[in-house]
mmCIF file of C-alpha atoms in Angstrom:
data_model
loop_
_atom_site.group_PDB
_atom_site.id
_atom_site.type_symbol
_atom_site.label_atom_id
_atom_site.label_comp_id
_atom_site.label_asym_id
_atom_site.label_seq_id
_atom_site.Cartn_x
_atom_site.Cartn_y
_atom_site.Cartn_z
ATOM 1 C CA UNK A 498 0.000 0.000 0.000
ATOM 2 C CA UNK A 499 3.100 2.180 -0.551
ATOM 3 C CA UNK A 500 2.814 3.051 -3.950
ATOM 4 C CA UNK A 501 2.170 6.649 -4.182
ATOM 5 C CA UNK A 502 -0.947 7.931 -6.736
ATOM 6 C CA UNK A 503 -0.340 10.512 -8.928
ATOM 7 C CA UNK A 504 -2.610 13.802 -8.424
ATOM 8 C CA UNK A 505 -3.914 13.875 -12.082
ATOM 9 C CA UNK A 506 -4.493 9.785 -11.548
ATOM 10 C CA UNK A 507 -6.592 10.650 -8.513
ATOM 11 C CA UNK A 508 -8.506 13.451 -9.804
ATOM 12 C CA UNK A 509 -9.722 11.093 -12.836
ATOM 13 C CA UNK A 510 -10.748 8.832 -10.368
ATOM 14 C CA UNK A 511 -12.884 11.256 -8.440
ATOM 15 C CA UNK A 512 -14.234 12.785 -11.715
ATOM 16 C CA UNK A 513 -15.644 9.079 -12.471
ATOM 17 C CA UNK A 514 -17.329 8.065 -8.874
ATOM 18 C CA UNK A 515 -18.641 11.758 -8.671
ATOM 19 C CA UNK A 516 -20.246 10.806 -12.121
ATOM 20 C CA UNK A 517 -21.633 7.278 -10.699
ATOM 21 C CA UNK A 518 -23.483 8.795 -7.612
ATOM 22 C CA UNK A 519 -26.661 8.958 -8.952
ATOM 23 C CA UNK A 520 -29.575 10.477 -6.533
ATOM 24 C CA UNK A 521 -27.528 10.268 -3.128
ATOM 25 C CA UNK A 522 -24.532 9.175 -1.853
ATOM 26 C CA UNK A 523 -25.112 6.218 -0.288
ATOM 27 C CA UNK A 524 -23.674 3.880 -3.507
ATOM 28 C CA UNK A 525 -20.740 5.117 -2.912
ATOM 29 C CA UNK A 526 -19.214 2.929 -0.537
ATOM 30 C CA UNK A 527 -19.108 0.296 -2.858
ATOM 31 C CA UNK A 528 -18.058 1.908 -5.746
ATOM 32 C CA UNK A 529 -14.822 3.145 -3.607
ATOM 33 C CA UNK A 530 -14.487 -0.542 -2.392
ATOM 34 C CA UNK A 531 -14.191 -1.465 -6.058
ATOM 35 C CA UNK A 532 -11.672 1.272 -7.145
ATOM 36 C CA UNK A 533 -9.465 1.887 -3.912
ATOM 37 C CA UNK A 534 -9.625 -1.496 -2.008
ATOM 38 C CA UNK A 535 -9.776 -3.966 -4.671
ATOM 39 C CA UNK A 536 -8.388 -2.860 -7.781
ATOM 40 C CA UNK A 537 -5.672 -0.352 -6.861
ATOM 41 C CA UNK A 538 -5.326 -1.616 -3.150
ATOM 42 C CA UNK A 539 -4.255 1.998 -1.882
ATOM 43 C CA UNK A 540 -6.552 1.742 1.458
ATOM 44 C CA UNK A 541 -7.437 -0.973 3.499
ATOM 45 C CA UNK A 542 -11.399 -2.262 3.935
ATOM 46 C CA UNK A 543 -11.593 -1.291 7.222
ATOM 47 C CA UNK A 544 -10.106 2.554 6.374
ATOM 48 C CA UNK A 545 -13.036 2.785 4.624
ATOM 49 C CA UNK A 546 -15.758 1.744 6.514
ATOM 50 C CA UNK A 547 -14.222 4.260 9.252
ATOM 51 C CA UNK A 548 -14.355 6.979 6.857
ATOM 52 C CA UNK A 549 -17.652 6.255 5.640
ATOM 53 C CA UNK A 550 -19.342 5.829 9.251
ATOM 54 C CA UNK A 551 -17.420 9.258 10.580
ATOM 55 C CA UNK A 552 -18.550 11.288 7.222
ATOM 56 C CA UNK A 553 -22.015 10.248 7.932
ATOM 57 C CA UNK A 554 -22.374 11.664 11.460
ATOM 58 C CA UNK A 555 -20.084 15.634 9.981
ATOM 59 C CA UNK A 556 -21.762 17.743 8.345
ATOM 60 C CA UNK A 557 -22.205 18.937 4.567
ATOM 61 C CA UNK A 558 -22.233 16.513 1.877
ATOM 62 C CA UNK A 559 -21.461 12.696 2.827
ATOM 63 C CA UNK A 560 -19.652 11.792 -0.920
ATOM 64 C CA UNK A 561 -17.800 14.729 -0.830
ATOM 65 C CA UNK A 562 -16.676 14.142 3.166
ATOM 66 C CA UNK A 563 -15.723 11.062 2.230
ATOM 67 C CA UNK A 564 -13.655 11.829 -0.806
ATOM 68 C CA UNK A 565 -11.919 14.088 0.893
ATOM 69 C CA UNK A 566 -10.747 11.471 3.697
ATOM 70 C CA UNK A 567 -9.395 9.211 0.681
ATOM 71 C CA UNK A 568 -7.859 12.045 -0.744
ATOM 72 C CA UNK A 569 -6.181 12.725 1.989
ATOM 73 C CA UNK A 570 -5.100 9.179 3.605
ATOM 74 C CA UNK A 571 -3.651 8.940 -0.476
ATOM 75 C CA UNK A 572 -2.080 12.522 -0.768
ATOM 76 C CA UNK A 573 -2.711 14.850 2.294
ATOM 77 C CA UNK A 574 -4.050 17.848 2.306
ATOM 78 C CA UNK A 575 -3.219 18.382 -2.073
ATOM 79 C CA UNK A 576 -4.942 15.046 -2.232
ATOM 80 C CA UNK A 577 -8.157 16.192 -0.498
ATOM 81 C CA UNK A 578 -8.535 19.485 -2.353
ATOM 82 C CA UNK A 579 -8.145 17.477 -5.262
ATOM 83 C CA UNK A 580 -10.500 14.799 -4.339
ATOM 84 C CA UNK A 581 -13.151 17.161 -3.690
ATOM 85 C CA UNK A 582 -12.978 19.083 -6.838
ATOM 86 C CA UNK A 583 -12.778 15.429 -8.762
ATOM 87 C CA UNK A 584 -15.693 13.991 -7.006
ATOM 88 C CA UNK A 585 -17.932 17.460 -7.765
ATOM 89 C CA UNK A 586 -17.019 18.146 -11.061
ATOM 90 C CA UNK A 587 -19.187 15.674 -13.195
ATOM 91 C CA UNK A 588 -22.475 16.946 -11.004
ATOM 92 C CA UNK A 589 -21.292 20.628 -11.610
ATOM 93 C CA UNK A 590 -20.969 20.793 -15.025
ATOM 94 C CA UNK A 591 -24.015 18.438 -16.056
ATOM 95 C CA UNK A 592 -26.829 20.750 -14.101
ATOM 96 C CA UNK A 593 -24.758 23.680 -15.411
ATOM 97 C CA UNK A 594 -25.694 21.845 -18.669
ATOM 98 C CA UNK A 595 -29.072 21.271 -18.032
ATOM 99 C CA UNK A 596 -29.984 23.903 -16.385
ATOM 100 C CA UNK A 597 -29.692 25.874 -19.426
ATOM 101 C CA UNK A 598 -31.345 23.543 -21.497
ATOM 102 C CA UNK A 599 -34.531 23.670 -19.179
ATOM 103 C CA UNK A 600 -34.516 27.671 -18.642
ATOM 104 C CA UNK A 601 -35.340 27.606 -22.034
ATOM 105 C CA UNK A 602 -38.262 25.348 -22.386
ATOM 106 C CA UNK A 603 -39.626 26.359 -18.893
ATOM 107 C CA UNK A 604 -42.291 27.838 -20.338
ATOM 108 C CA UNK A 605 -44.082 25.335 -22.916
ATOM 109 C CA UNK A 606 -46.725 23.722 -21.683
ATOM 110 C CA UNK A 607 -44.166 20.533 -22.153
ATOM 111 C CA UNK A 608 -42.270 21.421 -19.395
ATOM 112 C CA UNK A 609 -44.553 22.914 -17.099
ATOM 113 C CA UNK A 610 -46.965 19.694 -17.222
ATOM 114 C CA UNK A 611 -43.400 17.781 -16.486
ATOM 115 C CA UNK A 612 -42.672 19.960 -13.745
ATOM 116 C CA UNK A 613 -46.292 19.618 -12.163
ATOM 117 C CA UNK A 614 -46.068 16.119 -12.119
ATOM 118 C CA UNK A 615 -42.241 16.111 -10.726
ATOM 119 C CA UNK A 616 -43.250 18.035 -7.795
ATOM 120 C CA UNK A 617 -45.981 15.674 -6.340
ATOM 121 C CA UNK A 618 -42.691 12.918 -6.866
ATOM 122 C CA UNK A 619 -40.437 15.875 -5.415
ATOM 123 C CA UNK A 620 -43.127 15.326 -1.775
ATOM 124 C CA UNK A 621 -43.198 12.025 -1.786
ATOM 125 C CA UNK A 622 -39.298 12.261 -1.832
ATOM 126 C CA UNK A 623 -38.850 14.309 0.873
ATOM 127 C CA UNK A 624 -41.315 12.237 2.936
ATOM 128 C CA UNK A 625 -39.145 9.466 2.226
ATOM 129 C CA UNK A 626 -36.082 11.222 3.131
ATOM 130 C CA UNK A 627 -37.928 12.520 6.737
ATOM 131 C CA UNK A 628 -38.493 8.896 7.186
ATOM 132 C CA UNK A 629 -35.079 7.411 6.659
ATOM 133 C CA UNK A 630 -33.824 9.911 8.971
ATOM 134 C CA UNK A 631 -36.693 9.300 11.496
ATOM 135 C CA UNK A 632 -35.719 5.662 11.698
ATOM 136 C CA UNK A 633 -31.794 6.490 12.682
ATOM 137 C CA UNK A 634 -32.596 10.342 14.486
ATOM 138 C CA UNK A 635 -33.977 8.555 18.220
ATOM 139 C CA UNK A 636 -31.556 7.198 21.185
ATOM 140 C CA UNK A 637 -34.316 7.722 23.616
ATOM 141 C CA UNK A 638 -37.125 9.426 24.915
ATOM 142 C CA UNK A 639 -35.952 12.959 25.125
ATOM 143 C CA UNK A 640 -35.031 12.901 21.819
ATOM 144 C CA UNK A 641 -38.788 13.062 20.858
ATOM 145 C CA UNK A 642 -38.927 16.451 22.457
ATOM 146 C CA UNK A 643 -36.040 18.245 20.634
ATOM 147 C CA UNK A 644 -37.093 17.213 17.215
ATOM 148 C CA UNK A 645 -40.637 18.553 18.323
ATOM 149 C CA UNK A 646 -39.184 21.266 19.598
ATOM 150 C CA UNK A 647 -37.350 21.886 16.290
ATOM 151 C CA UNK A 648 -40.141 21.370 14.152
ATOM 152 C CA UNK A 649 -42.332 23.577 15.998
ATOM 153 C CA UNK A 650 -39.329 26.276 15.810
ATOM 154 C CA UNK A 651 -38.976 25.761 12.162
ATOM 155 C CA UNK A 652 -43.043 25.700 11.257
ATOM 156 C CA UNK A 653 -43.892 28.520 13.452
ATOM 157 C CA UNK A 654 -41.078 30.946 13.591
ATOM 158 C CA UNK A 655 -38.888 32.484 10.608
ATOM 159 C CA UNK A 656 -35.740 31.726 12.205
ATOM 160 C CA UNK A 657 -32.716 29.880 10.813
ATOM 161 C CA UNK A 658 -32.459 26.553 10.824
ATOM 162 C CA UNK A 659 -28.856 26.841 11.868
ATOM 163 C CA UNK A 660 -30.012 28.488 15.244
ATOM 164 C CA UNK A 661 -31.100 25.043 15.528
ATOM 165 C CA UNK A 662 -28.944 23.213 15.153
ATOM 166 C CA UNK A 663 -26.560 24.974 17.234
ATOM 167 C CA UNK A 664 -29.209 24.691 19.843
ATOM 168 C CA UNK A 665 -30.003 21.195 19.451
ATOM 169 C CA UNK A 666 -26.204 20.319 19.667
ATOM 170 C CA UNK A 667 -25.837 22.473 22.736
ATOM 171 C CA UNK A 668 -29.331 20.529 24.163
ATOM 172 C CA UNK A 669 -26.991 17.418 23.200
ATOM 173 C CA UNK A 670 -24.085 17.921 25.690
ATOM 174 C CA UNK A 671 -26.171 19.526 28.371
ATOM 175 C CA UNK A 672 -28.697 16.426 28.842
ATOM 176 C CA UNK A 673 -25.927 14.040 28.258
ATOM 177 C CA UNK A 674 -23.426 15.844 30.799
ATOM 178 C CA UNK A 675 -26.361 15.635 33.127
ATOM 179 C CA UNK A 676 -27.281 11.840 32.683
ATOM 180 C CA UNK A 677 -23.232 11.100 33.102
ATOM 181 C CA UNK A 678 -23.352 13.066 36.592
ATOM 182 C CA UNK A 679 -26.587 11.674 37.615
ATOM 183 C CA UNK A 680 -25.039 7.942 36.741
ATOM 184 C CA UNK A 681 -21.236 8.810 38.786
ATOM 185 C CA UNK A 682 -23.167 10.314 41.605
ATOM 186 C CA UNK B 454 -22.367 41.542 -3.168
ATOM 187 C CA UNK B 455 -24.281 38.957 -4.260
ATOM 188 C CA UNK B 456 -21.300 36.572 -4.386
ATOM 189 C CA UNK B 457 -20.248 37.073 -0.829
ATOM 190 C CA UNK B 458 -23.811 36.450 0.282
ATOM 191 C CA UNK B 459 -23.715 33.180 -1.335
ATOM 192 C CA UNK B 460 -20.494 32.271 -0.164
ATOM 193 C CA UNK B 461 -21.190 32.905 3.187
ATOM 194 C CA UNK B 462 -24.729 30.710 3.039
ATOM 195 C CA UNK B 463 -23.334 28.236 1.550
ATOM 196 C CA UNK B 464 -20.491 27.826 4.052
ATOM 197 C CA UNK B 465 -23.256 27.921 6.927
ATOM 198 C CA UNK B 466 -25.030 24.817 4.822
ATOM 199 C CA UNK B 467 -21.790 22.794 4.668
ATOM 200 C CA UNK B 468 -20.986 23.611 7.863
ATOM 201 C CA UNK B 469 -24.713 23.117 9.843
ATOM 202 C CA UNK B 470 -26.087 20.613 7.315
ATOM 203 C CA UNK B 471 -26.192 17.214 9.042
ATOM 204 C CA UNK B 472 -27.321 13.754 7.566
ATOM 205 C CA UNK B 473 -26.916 14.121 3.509
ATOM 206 C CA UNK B 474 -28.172 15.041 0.259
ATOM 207 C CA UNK B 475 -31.654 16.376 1.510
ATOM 208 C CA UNK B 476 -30.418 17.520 4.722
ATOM 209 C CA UNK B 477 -29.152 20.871 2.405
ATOM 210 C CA UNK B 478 -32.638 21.339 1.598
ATOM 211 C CA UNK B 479 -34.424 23.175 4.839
ATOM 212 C CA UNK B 480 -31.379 25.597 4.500
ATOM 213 C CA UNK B 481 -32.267 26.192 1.072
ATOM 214 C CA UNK B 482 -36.062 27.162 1.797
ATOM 215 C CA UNK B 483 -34.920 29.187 4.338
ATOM 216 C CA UNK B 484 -32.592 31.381 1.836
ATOM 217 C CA UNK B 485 -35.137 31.491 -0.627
ATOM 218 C CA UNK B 486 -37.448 33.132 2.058
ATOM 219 C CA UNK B 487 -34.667 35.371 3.278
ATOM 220 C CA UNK B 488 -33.054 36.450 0.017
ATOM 221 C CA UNK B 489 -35.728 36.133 -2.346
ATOM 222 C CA UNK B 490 -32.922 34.458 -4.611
ATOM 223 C CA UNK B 491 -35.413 31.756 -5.424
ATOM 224 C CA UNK B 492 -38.808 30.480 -5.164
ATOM 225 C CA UNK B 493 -40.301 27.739 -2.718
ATOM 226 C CA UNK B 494 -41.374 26.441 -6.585
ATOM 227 C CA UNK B 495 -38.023 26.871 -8.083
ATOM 228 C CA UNK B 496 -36.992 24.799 -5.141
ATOM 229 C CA UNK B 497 -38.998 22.353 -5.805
ATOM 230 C CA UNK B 498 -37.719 21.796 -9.418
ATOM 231 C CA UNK B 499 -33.634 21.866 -8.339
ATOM 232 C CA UNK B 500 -34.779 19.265 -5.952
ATOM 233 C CA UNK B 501 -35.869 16.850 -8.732
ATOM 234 C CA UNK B 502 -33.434 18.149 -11.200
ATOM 235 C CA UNK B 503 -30.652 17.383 -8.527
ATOM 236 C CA UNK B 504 -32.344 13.749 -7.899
ATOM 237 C CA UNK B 505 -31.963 12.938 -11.533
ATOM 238 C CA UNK B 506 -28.759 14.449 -12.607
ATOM 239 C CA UNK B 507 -25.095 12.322 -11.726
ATOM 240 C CA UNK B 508 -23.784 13.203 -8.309
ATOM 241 C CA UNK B 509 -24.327 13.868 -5.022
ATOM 242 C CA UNK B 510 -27.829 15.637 -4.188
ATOM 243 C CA UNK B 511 -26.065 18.083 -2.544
ATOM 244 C CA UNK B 512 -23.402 19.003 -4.711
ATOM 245 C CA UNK B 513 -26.455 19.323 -7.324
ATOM 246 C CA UNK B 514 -28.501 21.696 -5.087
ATOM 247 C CA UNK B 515 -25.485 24.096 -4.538
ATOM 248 C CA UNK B 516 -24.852 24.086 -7.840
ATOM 249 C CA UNK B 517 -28.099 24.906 -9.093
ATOM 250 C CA UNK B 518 -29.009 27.120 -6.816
ATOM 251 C CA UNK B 519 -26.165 29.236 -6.944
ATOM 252 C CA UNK B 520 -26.687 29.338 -10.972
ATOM 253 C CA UNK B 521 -29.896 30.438 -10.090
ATOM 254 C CA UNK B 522 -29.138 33.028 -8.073
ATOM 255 C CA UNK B 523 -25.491 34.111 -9.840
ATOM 256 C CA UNK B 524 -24.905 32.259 -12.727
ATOM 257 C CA UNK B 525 -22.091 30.487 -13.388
ATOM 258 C CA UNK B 526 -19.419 32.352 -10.959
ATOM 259 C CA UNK B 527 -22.321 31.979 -8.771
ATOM 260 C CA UNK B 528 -22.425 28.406 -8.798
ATOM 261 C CA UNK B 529 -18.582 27.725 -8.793
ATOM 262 C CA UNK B 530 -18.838 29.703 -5.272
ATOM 263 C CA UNK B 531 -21.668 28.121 -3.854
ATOM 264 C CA UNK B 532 -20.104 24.641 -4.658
ATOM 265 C CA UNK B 533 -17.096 25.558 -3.415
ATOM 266 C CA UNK B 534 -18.003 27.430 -0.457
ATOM 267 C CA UNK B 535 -20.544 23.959 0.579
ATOM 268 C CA UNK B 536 -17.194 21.785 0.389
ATOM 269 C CA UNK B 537 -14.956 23.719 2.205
ATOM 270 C CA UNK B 538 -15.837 23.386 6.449
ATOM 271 C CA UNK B 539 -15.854 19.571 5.203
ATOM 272 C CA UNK B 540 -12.060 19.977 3.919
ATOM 273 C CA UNK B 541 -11.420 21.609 6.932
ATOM 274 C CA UNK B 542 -13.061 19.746 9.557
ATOM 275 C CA UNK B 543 -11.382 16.377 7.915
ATOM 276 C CA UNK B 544 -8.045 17.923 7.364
ATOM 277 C CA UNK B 545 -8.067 18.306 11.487
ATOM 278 C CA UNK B 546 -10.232 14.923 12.611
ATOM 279 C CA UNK B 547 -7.718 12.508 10.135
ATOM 280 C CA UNK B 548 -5.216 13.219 12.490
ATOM 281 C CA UNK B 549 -7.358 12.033 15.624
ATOM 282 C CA UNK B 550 -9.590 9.616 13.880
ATOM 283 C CA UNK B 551 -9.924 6.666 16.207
ATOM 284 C CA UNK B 552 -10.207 9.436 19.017
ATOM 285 C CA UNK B 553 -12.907 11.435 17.454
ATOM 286 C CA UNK B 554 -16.019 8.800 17.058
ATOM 287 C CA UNK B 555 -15.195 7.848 21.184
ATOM 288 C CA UNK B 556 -15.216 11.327 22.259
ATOM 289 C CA UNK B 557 -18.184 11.937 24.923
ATOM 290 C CA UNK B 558 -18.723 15.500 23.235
ATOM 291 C CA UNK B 559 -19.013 14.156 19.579
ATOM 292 C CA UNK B 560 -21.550 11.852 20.852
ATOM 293 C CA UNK B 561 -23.275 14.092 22.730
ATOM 294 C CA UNK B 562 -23.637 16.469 19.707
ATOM 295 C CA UNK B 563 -24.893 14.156 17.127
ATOM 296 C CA UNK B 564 -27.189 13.016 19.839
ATOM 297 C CA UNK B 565 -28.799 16.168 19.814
ATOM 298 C CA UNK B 566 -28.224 16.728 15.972
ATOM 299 C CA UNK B 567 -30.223 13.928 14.935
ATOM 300 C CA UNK B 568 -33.744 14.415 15.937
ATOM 301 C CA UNK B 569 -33.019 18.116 15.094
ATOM 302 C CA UNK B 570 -31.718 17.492 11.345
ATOM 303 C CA UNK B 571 -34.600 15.304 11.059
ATOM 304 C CA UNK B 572 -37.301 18.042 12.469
ATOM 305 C CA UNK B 573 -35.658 20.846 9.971
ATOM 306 C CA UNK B 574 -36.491 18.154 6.661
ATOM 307 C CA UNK B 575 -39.849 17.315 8.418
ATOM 308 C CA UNK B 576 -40.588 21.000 8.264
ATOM 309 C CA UNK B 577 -39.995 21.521 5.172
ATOM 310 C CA UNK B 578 -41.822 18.186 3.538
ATOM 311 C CA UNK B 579 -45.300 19.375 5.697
ATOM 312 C CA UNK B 580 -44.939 22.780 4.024
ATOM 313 C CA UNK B 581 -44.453 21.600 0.625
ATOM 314 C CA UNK B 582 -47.598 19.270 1.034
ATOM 315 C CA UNK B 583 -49.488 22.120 2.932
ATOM 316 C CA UNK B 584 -49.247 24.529 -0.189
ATOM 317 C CA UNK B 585 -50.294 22.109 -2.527
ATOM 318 C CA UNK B 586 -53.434 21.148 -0.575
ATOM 319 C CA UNK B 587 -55.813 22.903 -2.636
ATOM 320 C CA UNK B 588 -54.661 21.174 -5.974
ATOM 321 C CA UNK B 589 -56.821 17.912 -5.403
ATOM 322 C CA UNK B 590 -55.614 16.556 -8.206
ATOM 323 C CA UNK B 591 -51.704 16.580 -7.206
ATOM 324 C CA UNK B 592 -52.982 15.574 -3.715
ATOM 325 C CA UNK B 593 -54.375 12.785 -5.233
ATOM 326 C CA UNK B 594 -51.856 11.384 -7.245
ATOM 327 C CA UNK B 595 -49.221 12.313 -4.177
ATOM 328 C CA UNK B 596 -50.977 10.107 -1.767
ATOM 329 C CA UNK B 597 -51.723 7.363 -3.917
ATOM 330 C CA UNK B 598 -47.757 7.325 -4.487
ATOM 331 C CA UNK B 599 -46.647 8.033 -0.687
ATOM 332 C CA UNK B 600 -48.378 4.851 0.030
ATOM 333 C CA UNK B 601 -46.991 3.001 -2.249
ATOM 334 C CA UNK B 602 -43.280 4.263 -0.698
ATOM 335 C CA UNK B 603 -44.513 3.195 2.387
ATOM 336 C CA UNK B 604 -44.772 -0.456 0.971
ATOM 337 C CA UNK B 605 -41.886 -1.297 -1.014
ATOM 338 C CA UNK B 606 -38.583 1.116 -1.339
ATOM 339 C CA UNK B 607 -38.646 1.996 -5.069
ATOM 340 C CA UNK B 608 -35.631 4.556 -6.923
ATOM 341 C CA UNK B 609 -35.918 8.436 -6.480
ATOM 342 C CA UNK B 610 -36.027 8.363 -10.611
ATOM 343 C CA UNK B 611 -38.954 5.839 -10.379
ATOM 344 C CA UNK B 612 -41.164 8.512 -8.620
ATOM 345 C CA UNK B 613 -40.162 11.539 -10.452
ATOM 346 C CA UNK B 614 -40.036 9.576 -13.561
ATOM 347 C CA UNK B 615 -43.403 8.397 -13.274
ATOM 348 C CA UNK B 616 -45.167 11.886 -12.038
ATOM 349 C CA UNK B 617 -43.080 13.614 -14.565
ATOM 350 C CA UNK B 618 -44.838 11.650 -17.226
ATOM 351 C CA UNK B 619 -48.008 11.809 -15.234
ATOM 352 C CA UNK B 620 -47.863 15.677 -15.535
ATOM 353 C CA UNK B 621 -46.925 15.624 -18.819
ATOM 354 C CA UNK B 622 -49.650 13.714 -20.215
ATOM 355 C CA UNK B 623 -52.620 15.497 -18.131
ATOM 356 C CA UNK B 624 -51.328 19.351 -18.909
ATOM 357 C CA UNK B 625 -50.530 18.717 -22.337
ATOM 358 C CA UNK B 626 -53.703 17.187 -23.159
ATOM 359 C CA UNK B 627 -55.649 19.185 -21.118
ATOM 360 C CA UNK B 628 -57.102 15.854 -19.479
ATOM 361 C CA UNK B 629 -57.843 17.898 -16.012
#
């Protein structure tokens, strides 16, 4: 696992999973197995499965997260950059592409029967997406109350959602500091 | 100035965003609302444009959005800007990985950030449905398509590919 990749080798390599992903990031897991475990052995299995469990629980956008761990287990910090602006590039440029193909039938009745439709599949999307979350968001009870507490926020104020978060996280290490004194006492 | 506003949002998205592709989404409504840059509609259309376009959903959304709201240099920020607490953040926890996913703080944190992320998308799904409530017709076909979700998992280009067609065929034959 010595054998250093070159940064133009790596970029390609980004370029093509960034062009696999299709819909989310969760494919992408195996598709690094395939091309940094198994073909090129450059990481090991388990590397991996770290990288891809830790990227999950930081924030912003899980591919990119963990491209940039591979990128920089492979190259350091030149590897990461690079890694992130091969695994973005393919997305970029194709809704740059398409965007401006669409601005200018967005107002036939073609696309705007299209885009009806595609927003009833956009809900049911999202409703999906609330519920995959749902299933993993709960350790216990009082978790309940801060994602009511958040939703209420959210539906009934104009605040930001990063307030909270921020709060929420704060919430996160209060109650859990107080559980850990409440359990040494 | 418009630039700098859209670096700086899109910095607080990759930095606050927790949980994936969608999880850039309530962050999104909430900039449309606040900068008028786009519509809750418009919104709705990057979302399935970024579902059916190569890449991450969230690399899409910043990219669209920020073409939206500042073209091309617009977008080149906005992705950028979304990437780079990531490249930070990992830059620091590689060194201290085994350390990091044990520490009582990082626990307690995504403990808290869980239910939250989960509230912000929840939020946002109810008020897409909410503001289509009076078109029966989308209702309809939306909960005749949420319960089919609900009984076997099916692609994101499935659903949009189907109600795209849907759409297609009832406005340009004037069926309703």
């Amino acid at each position: 696992m010595n054998t250093k990749m070159s940064l133009l080798r790596l970029f390609l390599l980004f370029v093509k999973i960034g062009a696999i992903l299709l819909g989310g990031g969760y494919v992408i897991l195996p598709v690094m197995k395939a091309e940094f475990v198994e073909k090129n052995k450059l990481i090991s299995e388990d590397d991996l499965i770290d990288y891809f469990a830790i990227s999950q629980s930081l924030p912003g956008i899980i591919a990119a997260n963990i491209s940039i761990f591979v990128g920089y287990k492979l190259r350091r910090t030149i590897g990461a950059i690079i890694a992130v602006i091969g695994v973005t590039f393919a997305p970029f440029w194709s809704i740059v592409l398409l965007a401006s193909v669409i601005s200018k039938y967005l107002h036939t009745d073609f696309m705007q029967g299209i885009f009806w439709g595609v927003g009833i599949g956009v809900m049911v999307l999202m409703v999906q997406a609330t519920r995959e979350m749902w299933a993993k968001a709960f350790e216990d009870k009082f978790a309940y109350l801060i994602f009511f507490a958040g939703l209420g926020v959210m539906l009934f104020t104009n605040l930001s959602p990063v307030l909270v978060v921020i709060s929420s996280a704060i919430i996160g290490v209060i109650y859990k500091s107080l559980i850990n004194r409440g359990r040494s006492v | 100035m418009i630039f700098v506003h859209l670096f700086y949002e899109f910095f607080k998205i990759g930095l606050f965003s927790f949980g994936g592709g969608y999880a850039t989404i309530p962050f999104l409504y909430h900039i449309g609302e606040v900068y008028g840059w786009f519509s809750a509609v418009d919104l709705e259309r990057m979302i399935a444009i970024a579902s059916v376009t190569p890449g991450p959903v969230g690399v899409n959304m910043a990219t669209y959005t920020g073409l939206t709201s500042g073209g091309l240099v617009g977008s080149l920020i906005a992705t950028t800007a979304i990437t780079i607490p990531s490249l930070i953040l990992i830059v620091i926890i590689s060194k201290i990985l085994k350390k990091f996913r044990e520490n009582f703080y990082v626990k307690a944190v995504i403990y808290g950030l869980k239910p939250a992320s989960c509230a912000l998308l929840a939020s946002v799904a109810l008020q897409m449905i909410l503001s289509k409530t009076n078109d029966i017709y989308a209702m309809g076909i939306f909960v005749a398509f949420l319960t089919m979700s609900f009984l076997t998992k099916k692609d994101p280009l499935f659903y949009l590919g189907i109600t795209g067609l849907i759409g297609l065929i009832i406005k340009t034959f004037h069926i309703i």
